[in-house]
CSV table of C-alpha atoms and ligand atoms in Angstrom, one decimal:
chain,number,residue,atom,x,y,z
T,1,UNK,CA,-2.8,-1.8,-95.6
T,2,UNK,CA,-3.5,-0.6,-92.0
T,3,UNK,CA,-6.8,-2.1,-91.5
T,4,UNK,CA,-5.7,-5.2,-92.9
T,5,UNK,CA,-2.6,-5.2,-90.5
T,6,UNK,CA,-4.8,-5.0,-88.2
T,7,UNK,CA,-6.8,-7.8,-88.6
T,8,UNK,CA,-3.7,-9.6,-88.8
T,9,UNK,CA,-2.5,-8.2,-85.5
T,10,UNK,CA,-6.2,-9.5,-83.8
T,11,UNK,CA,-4.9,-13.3,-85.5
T,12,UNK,CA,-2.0,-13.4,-84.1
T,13,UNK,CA,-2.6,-11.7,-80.7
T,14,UNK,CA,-6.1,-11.4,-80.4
T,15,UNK,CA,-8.4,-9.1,-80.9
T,16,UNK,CA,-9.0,-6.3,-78.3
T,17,UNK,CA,-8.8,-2.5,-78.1
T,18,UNK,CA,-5.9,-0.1,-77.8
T,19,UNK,CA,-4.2,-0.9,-81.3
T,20,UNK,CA,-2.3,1.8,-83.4
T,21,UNK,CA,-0.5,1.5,-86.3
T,22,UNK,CA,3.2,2.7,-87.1
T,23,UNK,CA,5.4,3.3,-90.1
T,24,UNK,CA,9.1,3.6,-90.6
T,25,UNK,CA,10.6,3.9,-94.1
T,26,UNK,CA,14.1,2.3,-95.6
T,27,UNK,CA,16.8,4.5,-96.8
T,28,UNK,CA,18.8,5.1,-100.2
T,29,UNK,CA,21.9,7.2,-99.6
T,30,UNK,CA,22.4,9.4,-102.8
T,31,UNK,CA,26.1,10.3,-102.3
T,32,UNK,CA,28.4,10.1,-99.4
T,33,UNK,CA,29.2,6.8,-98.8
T,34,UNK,CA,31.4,6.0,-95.9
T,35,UNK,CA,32.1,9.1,-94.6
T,36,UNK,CA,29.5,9.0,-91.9
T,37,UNK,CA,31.8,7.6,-89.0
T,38,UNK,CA,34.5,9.9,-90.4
T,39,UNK,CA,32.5,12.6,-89.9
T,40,UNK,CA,31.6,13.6,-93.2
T,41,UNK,CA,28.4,14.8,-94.6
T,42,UNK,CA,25.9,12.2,-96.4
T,43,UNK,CA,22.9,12.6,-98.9
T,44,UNK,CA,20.5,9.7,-98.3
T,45,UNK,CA,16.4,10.1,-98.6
T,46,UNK,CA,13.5,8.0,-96.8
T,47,UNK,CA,11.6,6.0,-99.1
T,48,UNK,CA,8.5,5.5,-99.4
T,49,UNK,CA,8.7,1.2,-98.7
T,50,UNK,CA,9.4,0.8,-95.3
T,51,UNK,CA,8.2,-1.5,-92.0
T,52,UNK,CA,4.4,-1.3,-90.7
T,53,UNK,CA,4.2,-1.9,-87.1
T,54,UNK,CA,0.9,-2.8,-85.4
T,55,UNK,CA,1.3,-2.5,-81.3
T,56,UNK,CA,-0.9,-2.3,-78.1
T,57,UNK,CA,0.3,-2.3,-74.6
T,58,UNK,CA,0.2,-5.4,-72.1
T,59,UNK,CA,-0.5,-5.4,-68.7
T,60,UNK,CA,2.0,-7.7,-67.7
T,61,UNK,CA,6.3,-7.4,-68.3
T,62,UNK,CA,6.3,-9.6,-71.1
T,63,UNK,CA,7.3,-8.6,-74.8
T,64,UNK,CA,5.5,-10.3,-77.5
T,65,UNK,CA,6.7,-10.1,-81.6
T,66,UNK,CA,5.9,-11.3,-84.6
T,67,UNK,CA,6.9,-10.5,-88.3
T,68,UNK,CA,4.8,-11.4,-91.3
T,69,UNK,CA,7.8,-11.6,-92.5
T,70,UNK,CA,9.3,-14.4,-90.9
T,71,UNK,CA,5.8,-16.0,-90.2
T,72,UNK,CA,7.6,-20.2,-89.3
T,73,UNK,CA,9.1,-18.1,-86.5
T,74,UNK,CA,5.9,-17.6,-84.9
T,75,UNK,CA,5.6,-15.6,-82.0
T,76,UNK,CA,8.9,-14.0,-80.4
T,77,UNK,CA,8.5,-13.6,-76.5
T,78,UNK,CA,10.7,-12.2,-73.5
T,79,UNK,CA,10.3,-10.3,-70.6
T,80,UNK,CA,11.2,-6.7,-69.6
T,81,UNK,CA,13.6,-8.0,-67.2
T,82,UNK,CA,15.6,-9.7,-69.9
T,83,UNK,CA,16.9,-8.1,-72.6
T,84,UNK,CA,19.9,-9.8,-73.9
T,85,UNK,CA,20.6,-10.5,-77.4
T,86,UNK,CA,20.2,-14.4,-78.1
T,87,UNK,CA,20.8,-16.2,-81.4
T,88,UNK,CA,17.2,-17.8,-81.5
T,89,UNK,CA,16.0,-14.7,-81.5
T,90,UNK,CA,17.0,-13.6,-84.8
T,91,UNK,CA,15.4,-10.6,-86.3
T,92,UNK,CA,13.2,-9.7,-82.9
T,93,UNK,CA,16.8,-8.3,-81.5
T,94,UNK,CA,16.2,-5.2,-82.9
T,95,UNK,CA,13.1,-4.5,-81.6
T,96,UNK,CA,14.4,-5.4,-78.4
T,97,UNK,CA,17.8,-3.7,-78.7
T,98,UNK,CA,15.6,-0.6,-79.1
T,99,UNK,CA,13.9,-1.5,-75.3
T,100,UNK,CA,17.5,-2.2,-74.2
T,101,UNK,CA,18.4,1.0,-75.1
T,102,UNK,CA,15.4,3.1,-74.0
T,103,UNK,CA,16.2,1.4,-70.6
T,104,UNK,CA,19.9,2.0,-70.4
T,105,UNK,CA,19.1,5.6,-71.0
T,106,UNK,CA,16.6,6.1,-68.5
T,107,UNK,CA,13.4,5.7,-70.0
T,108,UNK,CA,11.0,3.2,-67.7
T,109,UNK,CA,9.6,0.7,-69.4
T,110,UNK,CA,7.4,-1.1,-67.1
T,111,UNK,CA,4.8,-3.1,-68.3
T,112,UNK,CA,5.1,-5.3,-71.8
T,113,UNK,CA,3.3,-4.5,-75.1
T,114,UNK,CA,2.8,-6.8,-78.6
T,115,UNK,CA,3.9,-5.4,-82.2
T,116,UNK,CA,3.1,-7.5,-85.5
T,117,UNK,CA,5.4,-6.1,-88.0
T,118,UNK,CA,5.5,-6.2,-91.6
T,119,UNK,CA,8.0,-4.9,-93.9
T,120,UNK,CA,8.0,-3.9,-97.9
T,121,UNK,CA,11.7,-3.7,-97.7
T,122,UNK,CA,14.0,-6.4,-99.2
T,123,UNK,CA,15.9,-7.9,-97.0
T,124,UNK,CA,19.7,-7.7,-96.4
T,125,UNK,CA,19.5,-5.7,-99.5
T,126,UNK,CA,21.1,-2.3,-98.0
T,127,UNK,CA,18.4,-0.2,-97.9
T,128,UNK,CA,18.7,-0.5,-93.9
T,129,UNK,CA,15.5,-3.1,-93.1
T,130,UNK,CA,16.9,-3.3,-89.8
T,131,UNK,CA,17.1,0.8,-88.9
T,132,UNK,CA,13.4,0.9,-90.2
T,133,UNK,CA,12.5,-2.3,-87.5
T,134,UNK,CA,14.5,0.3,-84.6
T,135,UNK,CA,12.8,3.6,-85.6
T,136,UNK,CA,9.2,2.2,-85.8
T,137,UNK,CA,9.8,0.3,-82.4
T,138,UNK,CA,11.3,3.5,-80.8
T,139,UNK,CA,7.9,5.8,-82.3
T,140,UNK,CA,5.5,2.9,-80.8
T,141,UNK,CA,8.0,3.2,-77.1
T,142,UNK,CA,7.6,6.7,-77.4
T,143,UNK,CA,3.9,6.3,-77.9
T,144,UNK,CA,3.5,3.9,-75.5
T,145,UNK,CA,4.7,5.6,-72.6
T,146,UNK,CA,4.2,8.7,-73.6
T,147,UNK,CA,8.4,9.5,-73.4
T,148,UNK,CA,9.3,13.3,-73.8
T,149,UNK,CA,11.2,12.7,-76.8
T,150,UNK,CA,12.1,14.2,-80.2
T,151,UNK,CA,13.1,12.5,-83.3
T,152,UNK,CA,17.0,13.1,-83.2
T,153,UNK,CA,17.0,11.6,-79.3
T,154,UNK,CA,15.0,8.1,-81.1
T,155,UNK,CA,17.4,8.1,-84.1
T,156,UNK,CA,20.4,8.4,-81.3
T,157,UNK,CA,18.8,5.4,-79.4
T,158,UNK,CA,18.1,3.6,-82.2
T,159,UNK,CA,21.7,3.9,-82.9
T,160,UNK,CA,22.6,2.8,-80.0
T,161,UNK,CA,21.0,-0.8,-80.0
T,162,UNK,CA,22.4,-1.1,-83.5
T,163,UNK,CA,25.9,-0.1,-81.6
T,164,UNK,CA,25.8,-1.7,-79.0
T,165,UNK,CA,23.1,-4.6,-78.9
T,166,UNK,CA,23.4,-6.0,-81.9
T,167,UNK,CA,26.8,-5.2,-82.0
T,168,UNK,CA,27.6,-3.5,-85.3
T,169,UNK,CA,29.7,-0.4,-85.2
T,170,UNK,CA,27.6,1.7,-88.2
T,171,UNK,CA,27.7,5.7,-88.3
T,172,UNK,CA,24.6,7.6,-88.1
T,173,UNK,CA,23.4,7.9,-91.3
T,174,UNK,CA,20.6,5.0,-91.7
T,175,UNK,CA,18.7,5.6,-88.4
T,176,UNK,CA,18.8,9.8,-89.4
T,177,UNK,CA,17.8,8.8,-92.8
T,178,UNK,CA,14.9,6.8,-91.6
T,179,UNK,CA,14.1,8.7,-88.7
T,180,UNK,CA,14.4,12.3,-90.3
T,181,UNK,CA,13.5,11.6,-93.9
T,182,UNK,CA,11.3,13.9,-95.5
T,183,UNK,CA,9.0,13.6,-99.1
T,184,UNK,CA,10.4,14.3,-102.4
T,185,UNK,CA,13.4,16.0,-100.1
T,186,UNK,CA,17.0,14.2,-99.3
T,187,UNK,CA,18.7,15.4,-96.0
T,188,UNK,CA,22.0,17.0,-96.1
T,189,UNK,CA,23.5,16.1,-93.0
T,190,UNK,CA,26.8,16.6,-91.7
T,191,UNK,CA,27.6,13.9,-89.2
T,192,UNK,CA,30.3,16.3,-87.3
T,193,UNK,CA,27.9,18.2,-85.7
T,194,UNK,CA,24.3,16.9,-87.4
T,195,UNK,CA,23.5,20.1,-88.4
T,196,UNK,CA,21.0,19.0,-91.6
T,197,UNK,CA,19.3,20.8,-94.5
T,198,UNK,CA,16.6,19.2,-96.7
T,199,UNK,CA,17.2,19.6,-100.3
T,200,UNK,CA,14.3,18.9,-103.1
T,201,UNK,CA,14.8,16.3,-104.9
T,202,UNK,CA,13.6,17.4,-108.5
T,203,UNK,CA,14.7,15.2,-111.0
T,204,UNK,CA,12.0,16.4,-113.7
T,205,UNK,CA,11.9,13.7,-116.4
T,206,UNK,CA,13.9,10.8,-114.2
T,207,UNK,CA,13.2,8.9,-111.4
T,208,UNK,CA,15.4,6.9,-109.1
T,209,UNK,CA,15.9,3.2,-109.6
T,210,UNK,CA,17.4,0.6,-107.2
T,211,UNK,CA,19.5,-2.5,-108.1
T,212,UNK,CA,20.2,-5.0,-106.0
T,213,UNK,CA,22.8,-7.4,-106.6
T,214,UNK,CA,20.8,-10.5,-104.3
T,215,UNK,CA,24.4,-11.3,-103.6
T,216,UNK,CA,24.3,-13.2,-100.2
T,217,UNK,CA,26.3,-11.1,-98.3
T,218,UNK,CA,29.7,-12.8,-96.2
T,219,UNK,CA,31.9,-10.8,-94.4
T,220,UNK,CA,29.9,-7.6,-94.7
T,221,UNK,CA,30.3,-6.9,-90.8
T,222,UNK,CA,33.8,-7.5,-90.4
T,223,UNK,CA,35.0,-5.8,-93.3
T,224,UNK,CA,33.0,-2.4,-92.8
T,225,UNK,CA,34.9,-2.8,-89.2
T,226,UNK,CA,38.3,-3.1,-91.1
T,227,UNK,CA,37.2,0.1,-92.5
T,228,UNK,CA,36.5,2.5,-89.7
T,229,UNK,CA,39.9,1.2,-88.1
T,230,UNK,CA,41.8,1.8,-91.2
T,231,UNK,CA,40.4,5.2,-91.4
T,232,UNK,CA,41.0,5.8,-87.8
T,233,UNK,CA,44.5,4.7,-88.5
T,234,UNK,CA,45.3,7.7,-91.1
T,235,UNK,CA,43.3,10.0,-88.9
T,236,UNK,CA,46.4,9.4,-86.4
T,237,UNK,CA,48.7,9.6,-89.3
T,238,UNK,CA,47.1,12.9,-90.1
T,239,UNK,CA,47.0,14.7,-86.4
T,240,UNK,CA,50.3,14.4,-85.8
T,241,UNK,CA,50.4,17.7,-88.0
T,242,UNK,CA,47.2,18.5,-88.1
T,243,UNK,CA,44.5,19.7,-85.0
T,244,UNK,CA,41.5,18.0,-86.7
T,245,UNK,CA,39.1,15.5,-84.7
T,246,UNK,CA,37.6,13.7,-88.0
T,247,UNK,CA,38.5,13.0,-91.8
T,248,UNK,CA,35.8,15.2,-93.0
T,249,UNK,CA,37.6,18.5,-91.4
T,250,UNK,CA,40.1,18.7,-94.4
T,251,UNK,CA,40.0,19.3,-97.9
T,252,UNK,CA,41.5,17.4,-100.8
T,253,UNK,CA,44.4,20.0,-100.8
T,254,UNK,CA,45.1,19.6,-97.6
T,255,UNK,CA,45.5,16.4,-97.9
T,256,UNK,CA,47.9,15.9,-100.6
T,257,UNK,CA,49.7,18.0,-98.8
T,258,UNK,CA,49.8,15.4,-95.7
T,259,UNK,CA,49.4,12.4,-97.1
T,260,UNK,CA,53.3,11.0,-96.3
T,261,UNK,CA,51.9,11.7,-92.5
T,262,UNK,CA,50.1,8.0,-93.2
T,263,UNK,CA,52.8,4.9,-93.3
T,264,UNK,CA,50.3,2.4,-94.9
T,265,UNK,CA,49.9,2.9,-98.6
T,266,UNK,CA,46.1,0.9,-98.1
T,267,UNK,CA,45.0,3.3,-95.3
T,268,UNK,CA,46.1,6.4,-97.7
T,269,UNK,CA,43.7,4.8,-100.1
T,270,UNK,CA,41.0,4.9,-97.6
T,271,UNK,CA,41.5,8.0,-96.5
T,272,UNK,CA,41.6,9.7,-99.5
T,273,UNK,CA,38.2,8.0,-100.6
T,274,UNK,CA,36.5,9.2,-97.1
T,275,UNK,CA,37.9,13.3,-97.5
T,276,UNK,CA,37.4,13.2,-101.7
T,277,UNK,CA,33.5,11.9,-101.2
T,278,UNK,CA,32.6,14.4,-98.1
T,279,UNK,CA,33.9,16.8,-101.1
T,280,UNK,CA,32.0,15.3,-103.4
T,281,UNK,CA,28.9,15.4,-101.4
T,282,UNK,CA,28.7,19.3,-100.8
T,283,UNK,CA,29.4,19.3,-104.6
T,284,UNK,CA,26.7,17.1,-105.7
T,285,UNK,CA,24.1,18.8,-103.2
T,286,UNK,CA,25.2,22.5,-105.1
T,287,UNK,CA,24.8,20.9,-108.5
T,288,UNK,CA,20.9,19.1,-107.1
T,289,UNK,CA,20.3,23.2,-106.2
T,290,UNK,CA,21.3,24.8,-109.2
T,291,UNK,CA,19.1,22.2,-111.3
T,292,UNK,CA,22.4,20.5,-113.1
T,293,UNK,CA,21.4,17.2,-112.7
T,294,UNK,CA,24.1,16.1,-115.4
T,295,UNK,CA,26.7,17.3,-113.1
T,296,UNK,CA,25.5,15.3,-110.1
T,297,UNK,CA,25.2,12.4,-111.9
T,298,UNK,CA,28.4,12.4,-112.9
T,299,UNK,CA,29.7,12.4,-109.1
T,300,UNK,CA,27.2,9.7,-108.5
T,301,UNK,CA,29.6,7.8,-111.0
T,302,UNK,CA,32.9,8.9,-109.6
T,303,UNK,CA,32.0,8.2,-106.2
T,304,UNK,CA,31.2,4.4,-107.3
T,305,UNK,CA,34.9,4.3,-109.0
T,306,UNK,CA,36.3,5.9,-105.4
T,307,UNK,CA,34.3,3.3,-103.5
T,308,UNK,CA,35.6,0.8,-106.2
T,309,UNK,CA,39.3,1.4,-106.3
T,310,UNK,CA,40.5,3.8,-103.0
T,311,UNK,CA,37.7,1.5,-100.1
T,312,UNK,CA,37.5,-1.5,-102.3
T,313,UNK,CA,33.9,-2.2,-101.0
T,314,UNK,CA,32.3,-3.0,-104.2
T,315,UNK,CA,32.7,-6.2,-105.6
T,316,UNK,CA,32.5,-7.7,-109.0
T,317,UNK,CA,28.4,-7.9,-108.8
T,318,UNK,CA,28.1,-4.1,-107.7
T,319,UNK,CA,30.9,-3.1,-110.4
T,320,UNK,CA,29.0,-5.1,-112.7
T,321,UNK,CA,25.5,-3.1,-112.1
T,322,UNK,CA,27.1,0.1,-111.9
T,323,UNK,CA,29.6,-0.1,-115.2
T,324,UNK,CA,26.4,-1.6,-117.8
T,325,UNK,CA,24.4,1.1,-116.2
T,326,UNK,CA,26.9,4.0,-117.1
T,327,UNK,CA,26.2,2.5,-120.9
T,328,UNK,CA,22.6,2.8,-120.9
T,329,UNK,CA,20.8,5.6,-122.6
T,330,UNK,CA,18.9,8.1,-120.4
T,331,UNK,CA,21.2,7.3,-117.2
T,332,UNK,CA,22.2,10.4,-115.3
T,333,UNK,CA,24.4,8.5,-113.0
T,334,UNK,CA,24.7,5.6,-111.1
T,335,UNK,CA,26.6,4.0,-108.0
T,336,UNK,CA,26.5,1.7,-105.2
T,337,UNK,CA,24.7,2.6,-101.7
T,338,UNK,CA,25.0,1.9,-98.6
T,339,UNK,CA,27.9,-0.4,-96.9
T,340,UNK,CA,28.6,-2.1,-100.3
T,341,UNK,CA,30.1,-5.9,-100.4
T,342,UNK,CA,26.6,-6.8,-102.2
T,343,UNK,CA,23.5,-5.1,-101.8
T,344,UNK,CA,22.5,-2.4,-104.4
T,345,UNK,CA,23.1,0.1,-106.8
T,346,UNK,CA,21.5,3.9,-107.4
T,347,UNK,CA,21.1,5.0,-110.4
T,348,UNK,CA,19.0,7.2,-111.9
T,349,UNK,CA,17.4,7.2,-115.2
T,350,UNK,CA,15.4,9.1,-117.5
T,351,UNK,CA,11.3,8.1,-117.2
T,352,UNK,CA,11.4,7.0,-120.8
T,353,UNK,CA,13.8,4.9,-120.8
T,354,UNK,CA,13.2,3.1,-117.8
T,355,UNK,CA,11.8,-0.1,-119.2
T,356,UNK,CA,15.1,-0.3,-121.2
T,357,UNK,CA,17.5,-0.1,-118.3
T,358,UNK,CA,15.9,-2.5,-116.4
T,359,UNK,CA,15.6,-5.3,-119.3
T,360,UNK,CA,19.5,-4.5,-120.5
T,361,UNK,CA,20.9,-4.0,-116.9
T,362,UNK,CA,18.9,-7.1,-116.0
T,363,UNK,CA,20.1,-9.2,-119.4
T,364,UNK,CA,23.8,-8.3,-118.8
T,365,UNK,CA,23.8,-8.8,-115.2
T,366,UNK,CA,22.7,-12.2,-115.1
T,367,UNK,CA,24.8,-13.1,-118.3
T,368,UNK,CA,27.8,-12.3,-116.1
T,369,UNK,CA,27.1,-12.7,-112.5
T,370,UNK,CA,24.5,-16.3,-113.3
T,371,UNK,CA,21.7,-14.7,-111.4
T,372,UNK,CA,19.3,-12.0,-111.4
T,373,UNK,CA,18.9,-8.7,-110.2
T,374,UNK,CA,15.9,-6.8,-109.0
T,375,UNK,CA,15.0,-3.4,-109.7
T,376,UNK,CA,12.6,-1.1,-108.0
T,377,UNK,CA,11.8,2.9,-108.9
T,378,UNK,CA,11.4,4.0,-105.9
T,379,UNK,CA,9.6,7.5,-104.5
T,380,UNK,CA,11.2,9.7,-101.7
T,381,UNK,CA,8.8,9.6,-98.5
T,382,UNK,CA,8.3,10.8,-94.8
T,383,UNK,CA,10.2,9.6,-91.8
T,384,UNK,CA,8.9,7.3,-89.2
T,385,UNK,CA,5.5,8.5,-87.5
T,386,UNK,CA,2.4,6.9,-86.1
T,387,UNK,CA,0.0,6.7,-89.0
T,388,UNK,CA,-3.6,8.4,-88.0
W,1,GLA,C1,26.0,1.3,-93.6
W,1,GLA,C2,26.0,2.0,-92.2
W,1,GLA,C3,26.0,3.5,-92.4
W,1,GLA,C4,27.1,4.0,-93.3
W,1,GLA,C5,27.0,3.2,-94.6
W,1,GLA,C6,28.1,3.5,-95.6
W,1,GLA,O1,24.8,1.5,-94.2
W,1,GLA,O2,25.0,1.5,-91.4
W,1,GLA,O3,26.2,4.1,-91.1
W,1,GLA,O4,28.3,3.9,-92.8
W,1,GLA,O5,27.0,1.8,-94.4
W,1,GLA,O6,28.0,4.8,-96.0
């Protein structure tokens, strides 16, 4: 793969010295969903699919990118001294939200560089193409210019062009995942403080399998927006009683008990969803360490129904994935990941009965829905890093 990339990279931008070659994974969150801006823990992994970058520096200002992926776009080009977002630009703002945000925060870029990506990640699918596109361009800055940098301060910059570049408003979660991830380990984080553990992943006879829906997704944006503010909302509700700064500060219990603080029925739905899964996460995680893998499974399950009926961010294509799965033999558990709307499911299944999951879940769905699905058994990898 590298040398080849490389090659490529001498196609599209000539050849020359000075090349190195990058790798940042996508992400599958395992449970906790939605409680990462309500500071909540999450369980997500790194996977081993992810975005190659190929980059060498430039003597000039100017910024030169191109995607294998989105090869009729050709060649994506802008200077130093311009980084705005712009329409025409398309997938290239993330790589430059990244040098907008390196920049904001101090760290001189001066001179322009070239990157050829190419990613093994579906796109739009959930599995957070985009984070992998910031992490790998923040380990090639880093490189580059030899910034004094660890990996938490590129996953908080990373964030930051996401934030405020692109202009969505996600938690932490994805650009940790991708940034932190470790093999065959998921990282227990809790986005309060980011304080993180690794936990093995050892799922013995079973493997994890992704679904995704290939629902073209809408409104994704505006409705995960709708979300953090109704959440914020009941966290208001809640304080009036309460000295807590996030959702993920209070137990079940507690919140029974404080519910009638929140006037809107929906936003009492919400916010039981976001305190019940943080809950749910530390459970799962205790199960995943004391080898009952039936147990977390079964939490994978109820935090699809939560997502289902307390956020209402699945939809009728996820619901469909997740509910055939939960009838399949050899399925420990299964659920939607990520922001939800479309995108994909988790499940996973036992190894010998993985060929049957996929034909049955594949049959049913596109019976119902009137298109296909795509699987993938995916393995857990390393975060980004510059590949010797
Ligand atoms: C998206 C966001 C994450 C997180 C998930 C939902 O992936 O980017 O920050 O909020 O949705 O858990």
């Amino acid at each position: 793969m590298k040398d080849k990339l490389i090659i490529d990279f001498g196609k599209i931008f000539g050849n020359g010295s000075g090349t190195a070659v990058y790798f940042a994974p996508g992400r599958v969150n395992l449970i906790g969903e939605h409680t990462d801006y309500n500071g909540g823990h999450v369980f997500p992994c790194a996977l081993t699919i992810g975005t190659y970058a190929v980059a060498r520096m430039r003597e000039d200002k100017i910024i030169r990118v191109y995607s294998k992926n989105f090869e009729d776009t050709g060649i994506i080009e802008f200077s130093i001294d311009e980084l705005v977002k712009k329409k025409e630009h398309d997938w290239a703002n993330y790589p430059k939200g990244v040098v907008w945000a390196f920049s904001q925060e101090g760290f001189c870029i001066n001179k322009g560089f070239e990157i050829l990506f190419y990613g093994n990640i579906p796109n739009g699918a959930g599995l957070s193409s985009s984070a992998s596109i910031e992490l790998v361009t923040s380990v090639i800055l880093k490189d580059l210019y030899k910034f004094d940098l660890d990996m938490i301060e590129m996953v908080k910059l990373s964030k930051l062009a996401e934030n405020k570049f692109i202009g969505v408003n996600c938690g932490i979660m994805d650009q940790f995942a991708i940034g932190m991830g470790k093999e065959n380990c998921a990282v227990l984080l809790d986005t309060n403080n980011l304080n993180y553990t690794y936990a093995r992943i050892n799922l013995k006879d079973a493997s994890i399998v992704i679904a995704n829906t290939n629902k073209i997704r809408g409104l994704a944006d505006s409705k995960y927006n709708e979300r953090r503010s109704q959440c914020e909302e009941a966290l208001k509700g809640l304080q009036q009683k309460l000295e807590i700064n996030s959702l993920g500060e209070i137990t079940e219990e507690e919140f029974n008990k404080h519910k009638h603080l929140i006037k809107n029925s929906i936003n009492i739905k919400r916010a039981k969803h976001a305190i019940c899964e943080n809950q749910r996460t530390i459970k799962a995680v205790k199960a995943l360490q004391e080898e009952d893998i039936e147990t977390f499974g079964l939490l994978m399950n109820a935090s699809h129904v939560s997502l289902r009926d307390d956020y209402e961010v699945t939809g009728v294509e996820l619901d469909t994935l997740a509910e055939i799965a939960w009838n399949q033999k050899g399925v420990v558990g299964s659920r939607m990941t990520g922001a939800g709307f479309g995108g994909c499911t988790v499940s996973i299944v036992k190894n010998d009965y993985i060929d049957d999951f996929i034909k049955n879940v594949g049959e049913s769905y596109a019976e119902k829905i009137g298109y296909e699905a795509s699987f993938y058994v995916v393995n857990i990898g390393d975060g980004a890093r510059k590949l010797n």
